[in-house]
mmCIF file of C-alpha atoms and ligand atoms in Angstrom:
data_model
loop_
_atom_site.group_PDB
_atom_site.id
_atom_site.type_symbol
_atom_site.label_atom_id
_atom_site.label_comp_id
_atom_site.label_asym_id
_atom_site.label_seq_id
_atom_site.Cartn_x
_atom_site.Cartn_y
_atom_site.Cartn_z
ATOM 1 C CA MET A 234 0.092 0.013 -0.079
ATOM 2 C CA ALA A 235 1.308 3.384 -0.941
ATOM 3 C CA GLN A 236 2.282 5.652 2.037
ATOM 4 C CA LEU A 237 0.103 8.484 2.951
ATOM 5 C CA ASP A 238 2.899 10.638 4.185
ATOM 6 C CA ASN A 239 2.754 13.840 1.920
ATOM 7 C CA LEU A 240 -0.976 15.084 2.635
ATOM 8 C CA GLU A 241 0.061 18.206 4.393
ATOM 9 C CA LYS A 242 2.383 19.380 1.918
ATOM 10 C CA PRO A 243 0.352 21.020 -0.667
ATOM 11 C CA ARG A 244 -1.471 23.090 1.591
ATOM 12 C CA ASN A 245 1.375 24.392 3.400
ATOM 13 C CA ASN A 246 2.870 25.194 -0.168
ATOM 14 C CA SER A 247 -0.167 26.833 -1.491
ATOM 15 C CA ILE A 248 -0.260 29.081 1.655
ATOM 16 C CA LYS A 249 3.530 30.018 1.379
ATOM 17 C CA LYS A 250 3.223 30.824 -2.159
ATOM 18 C CA ASP A 251 0.324 32.946 -1.969
ATOM 19 C CA ALA A 252 1.818 34.947 0.832
ATOM 20 C CA ALA A 253 4.952 35.601 -1.195
ATOM 21 C CA SER A 254 3.044 36.846 -4.204
ATOM 22 C CA GLU A 255 0.662 39.180 -2.178
ATOM 23 C CA ARG A 256 1.261 43.009 -2.921
ATOM 24 C CA LYS A 257 2.128 45.164 0.139
ATOM 25 C CA LEU A 258 -0.617 47.787 0.738
ATOM 26 C CA ASN A 259 0.530 51.262 1.385
ATOM 27 C CA PHE A 260 -1.137 53.376 4.131
ATOM 28 C CA LEU A 261 -3.697 55.058 1.929
ATOM 29 C CA GLU A 262 -4.688 51.596 0.518
ATOM 30 C CA LYS A 263 -4.899 50.452 4.097
ATOM 31 C CA LEU A 264 -7.376 53.094 4.876
ATOM 32 C CA TYR A 265 -9.822 52.106 2.026
ATOM 33 C CA PHE A 266 -11.404 55.422 2.109
ATOM 34 C CA PRO A 267 -9.823 56.751 -1.299
ATOM 35 C CA GLU A 268 -10.828 53.645 -3.056
ATOM 36 C CA ILE A 269 -14.368 54.197 -1.615
ATOM 37 C CA LEU A 270 -14.212 57.897 -2.928
ATOM 38 C CA LYS A 271 -12.904 56.707 -6.275
ATOM 39 C CA ALA A 272 -15.976 53.980 -6.609
ATOM 40 C CA LEU A 273 -18.365 56.982 -5.545
ATOM 41 C CA ALA A 274 -17.271 59.290 -8.391
ATOM 42 C CA TYR A 275 -17.158 56.873 -10.914
ATOM 43 C CA THR A 276 -21.070 56.038 -10.014
ATOM 44 C CA PHE A 277 -21.799 59.917 -9.900
ATOM 45 C CA LYS A 278 -20.108 60.239 -13.413
ATOM 46 C CA GLN A 279 -22.358 57.481 -14.769
ATOM 47 C CA MET A 280 -25.540 59.272 -13.625
ATOM 48 C CA PHE A 281 -24.894 61.943 -16.436
ATOM 49 C CA LYS A 282 -24.289 59.269 -19.301
ATOM 50 C CA PRO A 283 -27.142 58.218 -21.526
ATOM 51 C CA ARG A 284 -29.240 55.579 -20.009
ATOM 52 C CA VAL A 285 -29.113 52.065 -21.756
ATOM 53 C CA THR A 286 -31.443 50.082 -19.518
ATOM 54 C CA MET A 287 -35.263 50.088 -19.662
ATOM 55 C CA GLU A 288 -38.083 49.790 -17.060
ATOM 56 C CA TYR A 289 -39.232 46.216 -18.274
ATOM 57 C CA PRO A 290 -41.891 44.902 -18.618
ATOM 58 C CA GLU A 291 -43.478 48.450 -18.818
ATOM 59 C CA GLU A 292 -40.802 49.510 -21.397
ATOM 60 C CA LYS A 293 -40.617 46.645 -24.231
ATOM 61 C CA TRP A 294 -37.424 46.522 -26.011
ATOM 62 C CA ASP A 295 -38.083 46.054 -29.869
ATOM 63 C CA PRO A 296 -35.310 43.828 -31.032
ATOM 64 C CA PRO A 297 -33.590 44.009 -34.464
ATOM 65 C CA ALA A 298 -34.710 41.859 -37.174
ATOM 66 C CA ILE A 299 -31.619 39.451 -36.772
ATOM 67 C CA PHE A 300 -33.063 38.489 -33.262
ATOM 68 C CA ARG A 301 -34.267 35.166 -32.981
ATOM 69 C CA GLY A 302 -37.541 35.036 -30.829
ATOM 70 C CA ARG A 303 -40.117 32.584 -30.527
ATOM 71 C CA PRO A 304 -40.557 30.396 -34.093
ATOM 72 C CA VAL A 305 -43.879 31.019 -35.630
ATOM 73 C CA LEU A 306 -45.542 29.965 -38.785
ATOM 74 C CA VAL A 307 -46.112 32.432 -41.447
ATOM 75 C CA GLU A 308 -49.912 33.025 -42.361
ATOM 76 C CA ASP A 309 -50.156 34.091 -46.132
ATOM 77 C CA ASN A 310 -53.589 35.263 -47.073
ATOM 78 C CA GLY A 311 -55.423 33.533 -44.467
ATOM 79 C CA GLN A 312 -53.633 30.184 -44.765
ATOM 80 C CA GLU A 313 -50.533 29.018 -43.648
ATOM 81 C CA ARG A 314 -47.513 28.796 -45.872
ATOM 82 C CA CYS A 315 -46.356 25.324 -44.488
ATOM 83 C CA VAL A 316 -46.791 22.114 -46.660
ATOM 84 C CA ALA A 317 -46.131 19.735 -43.884
ATOM 85 C CA CYS A 318 -43.054 18.386 -45.548
ATOM 86 C CA GLY A 319 -41.657 17.457 -41.979
ATOM 87 C CA LEU A 320 -38.037 18.896 -42.671
ATOM 88 C CA CYS A 321 -38.108 21.322 -39.597
ATOM 89 C CA ALA A 322 -39.065 18.669 -37.059
ATOM 90 C CA ARG A 323 -36.296 16.322 -38.308
ATOM 91 C CA ALA A 324 -33.962 19.505 -38.018
ATOM 92 C CA CYS A 325 -35.201 20.376 -34.516
ATOM 93 C CA PRO A 326 -32.537 19.491 -31.981
ATOM 94 C CA PRO A 327 -34.743 19.056 -28.922
ATOM 95 C CA LEU A 328 -37.759 17.381 -31.012
ATOM 96 C CA ALA A 329 -40.008 20.366 -30.179
ATOM 97 C CA ILE A 330 -42.380 20.337 -33.425
ATOM 98 C CA SER A 331 -44.622 17.687 -33.999
ATOM 99 C CA MET A 332 -47.526 17.865 -36.928
ATOM 100 C CA GLN A 333 -49.703 15.904 -39.000
ATOM 101 C CA ALA A 334 -49.668 16.138 -42.750
ATOM 102 C CA SER A 335 -53.034 16.216 -45.110
ATOM 103 C CA GLU A 336 -53.768 16.958 -48.682
ATOM 104 C CA THR A 337 -55.508 19.652 -50.319
ATOM 105 C CA GLU A 338 -57.017 20.402 -53.901
ATOM 106 C CA ASP A 339 -55.090 23.568 -54.498
ATOM 107 C CA PRO A 340 -51.825 24.022 -55.825
ATOM 108 C CA LYS A 341 -50.346 23.797 -52.448
ATOM 109 C CA GLU A 342 -51.036 20.170 -52.234
ATOM 110 C CA ARG A 343 -50.648 19.550 -48.652
ATOM 111 C CA TYR A 344 -50.892 21.406 -45.515
ATOM 112 C CA PRO A 345 -50.476 20.376 -41.715
ATOM 113 C CA THR A 346 -53.840 19.364 -39.972
ATOM 114 C CA PHE A 347 -52.156 20.272 -36.777
ATOM 115 C CA PHE A 348 -48.690 21.858 -35.781
ATOM 116 C CA GLU A 349 -47.154 22.033 -32.395
ATOM 117 C CA ILE A 350 -44.286 23.363 -30.874
ATOM 118 C CA ASN A 351 -43.320 22.581 -27.481
ATOM 119 C CA MET A 352 -41.940 25.969 -26.213
ATOM 120 C CA LEU A 353 -40.565 24.199 -22.961
ATOM 121 C CA ARG A 354 -38.523 22.367 -25.128
ATOM 122 C CA CYS A 355 -37.456 25.040 -28.095
ATOM 123 C CA ILE A 356 -34.009 26.340 -27.530
ATOM 124 C CA TYR A 357 -34.357 29.150 -30.407
ATOM 125 C CA CYS A 358 -31.478 27.827 -32.400
ATOM 126 C CA GLY A 359 -33.604 28.713 -35.582
ATOM 127 C CA LEU A 360 -32.752 25.616 -37.492
ATOM 128 C CA CYS A 361 -36.444 25.037 -38.310
ATOM 129 C CA GLU A 362 -36.391 28.495 -40.054
ATOM 130 C CA GLU A 363 -33.110 27.580 -41.610
ATOM 131 C CA VAL A 364 -34.508 24.234 -43.265
ATOM 132 C CA CYS A 365 -37.785 25.277 -44.371
ATOM 133 C CA PRO A 366 -38.028 25.350 -48.085
ATOM 134 C CA GLU A 367 -41.099 27.640 -47.986
ATOM 135 C CA GLU A 368 -40.276 30.442 -45.595
ATOM 136 C CA ALA A 369 -42.990 28.875 -43.623
ATOM 137 C CA ILE A 370 -41.560 28.849 -40.229
ATOM 138 C CA VAL A 371 -39.415 32.069 -39.161
ATOM 139 C CA MET A 372 -38.017 33.455 -35.851
ATOM 140 C CA SER A 373 -40.358 36.221 -34.654
ATOM 141 C CA LYS A 374 -39.528 39.203 -32.200
ATOM 142 C CA ASP A 375 -41.338 37.445 -29.579
ATOM 143 C CA TYR A 376 -39.207 37.293 -26.452
ATOM 144 C CA ASP A 377 -42.123 37.543 -23.521
ATOM 145 C CA ILE A 378 -43.263 34.132 -23.279
ATOM 146 C CA THR A 379 -44.948 32.928 -20.121
ATOM 147 C CA PHE A 380 -46.974 29.919 -19.249
ATOM 148 C CA LYS A 381 -48.852 28.578 -16.028
ATOM 149 C CA SER A 382 -48.674 24.756 -16.967
ATOM 150 C CA ARG A 383 -47.061 22.386 -19.253
ATOM 151 C CA GLU A 384 -49.969 21.914 -21.446
ATOM 152 C CA GLU A 385 -50.028 25.977 -21.897
ATOM 153 C CA ALA A 386 -46.532 25.832 -23.109
ATOM 154 C CA ILE A 387 -47.337 23.896 -26.367
ATOM 155 C CA TYR A 388 -48.411 26.236 -28.852
ATOM 156 C CA ASP A 389 -50.801 25.206 -31.626
ATOM 157 C CA LYS A 390 -51.642 26.559 -35.148
ATOM 158 C CA SER A 391 -53.958 29.223 -33.402
ATOM 159 C CA LYS A 392 -50.969 30.652 -31.340
ATOM 160 C CA LEU A 393 -48.409 30.012 -34.012
ATOM 161 C CA MET A 394 -49.676 31.720 -36.931
ATOM 162 C CA ILE A 395 -49.137 35.150 -37.631
ATOM 163 C CA PRO A 396 -49.768 37.217 -40.701
ATOM 164 C CA LYS A 397 -46.903 37.816 -43.041
ATOM 165 C CA GLU A 398 -47.182 41.671 -42.721
ATOM 166 C CA GLU A 399 -46.358 41.530 -38.880
ATOM 167 C CA LEU A 400 -43.461 39.594 -39.908
ATOM 168 C CA LYS A 401 -42.159 41.867 -42.657
ATOM 169 C CA GLU A 402 -38.981 42.837 -40.763
ATOM 170 C CA ARG A 403 -37.693 39.413 -40.637
ATOM 171 C CA LEU A 404 -38.591 38.227 -43.864
ATOM 172 C CA ASP A 405 -36.853 41.226 -45.570
ATOM 173 C CA TYR A 406 -33.956 40.122 -43.391
ATOM 174 C CA LEU A 407 -34.203 36.645 -44.732
ATOM 175 C CA LYS A 408 -34.566 37.600 -48.415
ATOM 176 C CA GLU A 409 -31.386 39.941 -47.904
ATOM 177 C CA TYR A 410 -29.117 37.371 -46.171
ATOM 178 C CA ARG A 411 -30.415 33.897 -46.936
ATOM 179 C CA ASN A 412 -32.283 33.995 -50.333
ATOM 180 C CA ARG A 413 -29.743 35.836 -52.492
ATOM 181 C CA GLN A 414 -30.122 33.480 -55.469
ATOM 182 C CA PHE A 415 -33.559 34.988 -56.190
ATOM 183 C CA GLY A 416 -33.616 36.586 -59.561
ATOM 184 C CA GLN A 417 -30.198 35.752 -60.239
ATOM 185 C CA PHE A 418 -29.821 31.939 -61.018
ATOM 186 C CA TRP A 419 -33.092 30.566 -60.826
ATOM 187 C CA ASN A 420 -35.753 31.069 -63.316
ATOM 188 C CA PHE A 421 -38.474 31.395 -61.282
ATOM 189 C CA PRO A 422 -39.903 34.244 -59.560
ATOM 190 C CA GLU A 423 -39.708 34.633 -55.913
ATOM 191 C CA GLU A 424 -43.389 33.940 -55.174
ATOM 192 C CA ASN A 425 -43.176 30.386 -56.577
ATOM 193 C CA ASN A 426 -41.044 29.759 -53.607
ATOM 194 C CA ILE A 427 -44.278 29.386 -51.800
ATOM 195 C CA HIS A 428 -47.457 27.661 -52.053
ATOM 196 C CA ALA A 429 -46.972 27.052 -56.016
ATOM 197 C CA VAL A 430 -45.610 24.472 -58.317
ATOM 198 C CA ARG A 431 -42.041 25.733 -59.522
ATOM 199 C CA PRO A 432 -41.771 25.573 -63.561
ATOM 200 C CA ARG A 433 -39.923 22.444 -63.343
ATOM 201 C CA ASP A 434 -39.810 21.889 -67.219
ATOM 202 C CA GLU A 435 -37.712 25.287 -67.721
ATOM 203 C CA ASN A 436 -34.099 24.234 -68.012
ATOM 204 C CA TRP A 437 -32.400 25.888 -64.844
ATOM 205 C CA ASP A 438 -30.310 23.242 -63.849
ATOM 206 C CA THR A 439 -27.088 23.922 -65.536
ATOM 207 C CA GLY A 440 -25.181 21.095 -63.961
ATOM 208 C CA LEU A 441 -22.921 23.526 -61.910
ATOM 209 C CA SER A 442 -22.694 24.047 -58.192
ATOM 210 C CA LEU A 443 -24.156 27.535 -56.779
ATOM 211 C CA VAL A 444 -20.775 28.230 -55.833
ATOM 212 C CA ASP A 445 -19.590 27.662 -59.560
ATOM 213 C CA MET A 446 -22.368 29.878 -60.794
ATOM 214 C CA LEU A 447 -21.683 32.628 -58.596
ATOM 215 C CA GLU A 448 -18.094 32.613 -59.791
ATOM 216 C CA GLU A 449 -19.258 32.373 -63.496
ATOM 217 C CA LYS A 450 -21.619 35.051 -63.117
ATOM 218 C CA ASN A 451 -18.887 37.273 -61.106
ATOM 219 C CA ALA A 452 -16.578 36.746 -64.267
ATOM 220 C CA GLU A 453 -19.472 37.644 -66.632
ATOM 221 C CA ASP A 454 -20.144 40.986 -64.861
ATOM 222 C CA THR A 455 -16.568 41.878 -64.303
ATOM 223 C CA LYS A 456 -15.977 41.166 -67.986
ATOM 224 C CA SER A 457 -19.471 43.364 -69.133
ATOM 225 C CA LYS A 458 -17.879 46.011 -66.927
ATOM 226 C CA SER A 459 -14.453 46.240 -68.499
ATOM 227 C CA THR A 460 -15.943 46.137 -71.979
ATOM 228 C CA ASN A 461 -18.401 49.337 -71.054
HETATM 229 S S1 SF4 B 606 -35.879 27.234 -33.103
HETATM 230 FE FE1 SF4 B 606 -34.711 25.167 -32.770
HETATM 231 S S2 SF4 B 606 -35.454 24.129 -30.984
HETATM 232 FE FE2 SF4 B 606 -36.918 25.672 -31.535
HETATM 233 S S3 SF4 B 606 -38.564 24.613 -32.727
HETATM 234 FE FE3 SF4 B 606 -37.218 25.592 -34.168
HETATM 235 S S4 SF4 B 606 -35.385 24.069 -34.610
HETATM 236 FE FE4 SF4 B 606 -36.658 23.376 -32.681
HETATM 237 S S1 SF4 B 607 -42.677 24.723 -41.527
HETATM 238 FE FE1 SF4 B 607 -41.467 24.373 -43.427
HETATM 239 S S2 SF4 B 607 -40.067 23.057 -42.905
HETATM 240 FE FE2 SF4 B 607 -41.583 22.701 -41.439
HETATM 241 S S3 SF4 B 607 -43.086 21.254 -42.155
HETATM 242 FE FE3 SF4 B 607 -43.743 23.353 -42.780
HETATM 243 S S4 SF4 B 607 -42.822 23.503 -44.904
HETATM 244 FE FE4 SF4 B 607 -41.885 21.986 -43.706
#
């Protein structure tokens, strides 16, 4: 059995080391008053600076469009854009989304008979928005979420559907930063991303990757600029 003869050593060593490296206080520092006055002067100076806090919840913060609040379903002309493809539910890390698909006669073809997000599980990661091919689920600005029971925390379509007009800022943000391909490489109008069948007979598939196409287009742009 190993001998336990060195148990006191680390404690002794640490005490000695700390004591040796401790800075010696001068007379004023030992009094503490100058430091207290310095802190009070700093606080006084801050009183005249512009306020950066707000009196929540009386005052509400309006977050910028990049903010990821609770996920909501986009309501377009009275109906959800969602086609119940299930991609968001598959991508959701904490498995917060559940839905049931059904078929319809209109060009949209599919819709969710129920769509639920368990807000106790949601971690606001935004992956559902990222994978949605229809821009049907987006992150809203709503961060003020409360519930009194587990049942209340399960948001169904009645709580999730928000008219697209109210989500304009986020949709514009996504358009600018995510959907840059619209009007550039794909031969279908932006509206066709929503609810409608894409013109599949048109030969938009050039066999090039998006990166290759970007490079090709940049090269064309530079060429046309230099000839002008
Ligand atoms: S934000 Fe993330 S966690 Fe919440 S529903 Fe979407 S994918 Fe799931
Ligand atoms: S919200 Fe989007 S990803 Fe989720 S089921 Fe509907 S269409 Fe598919």
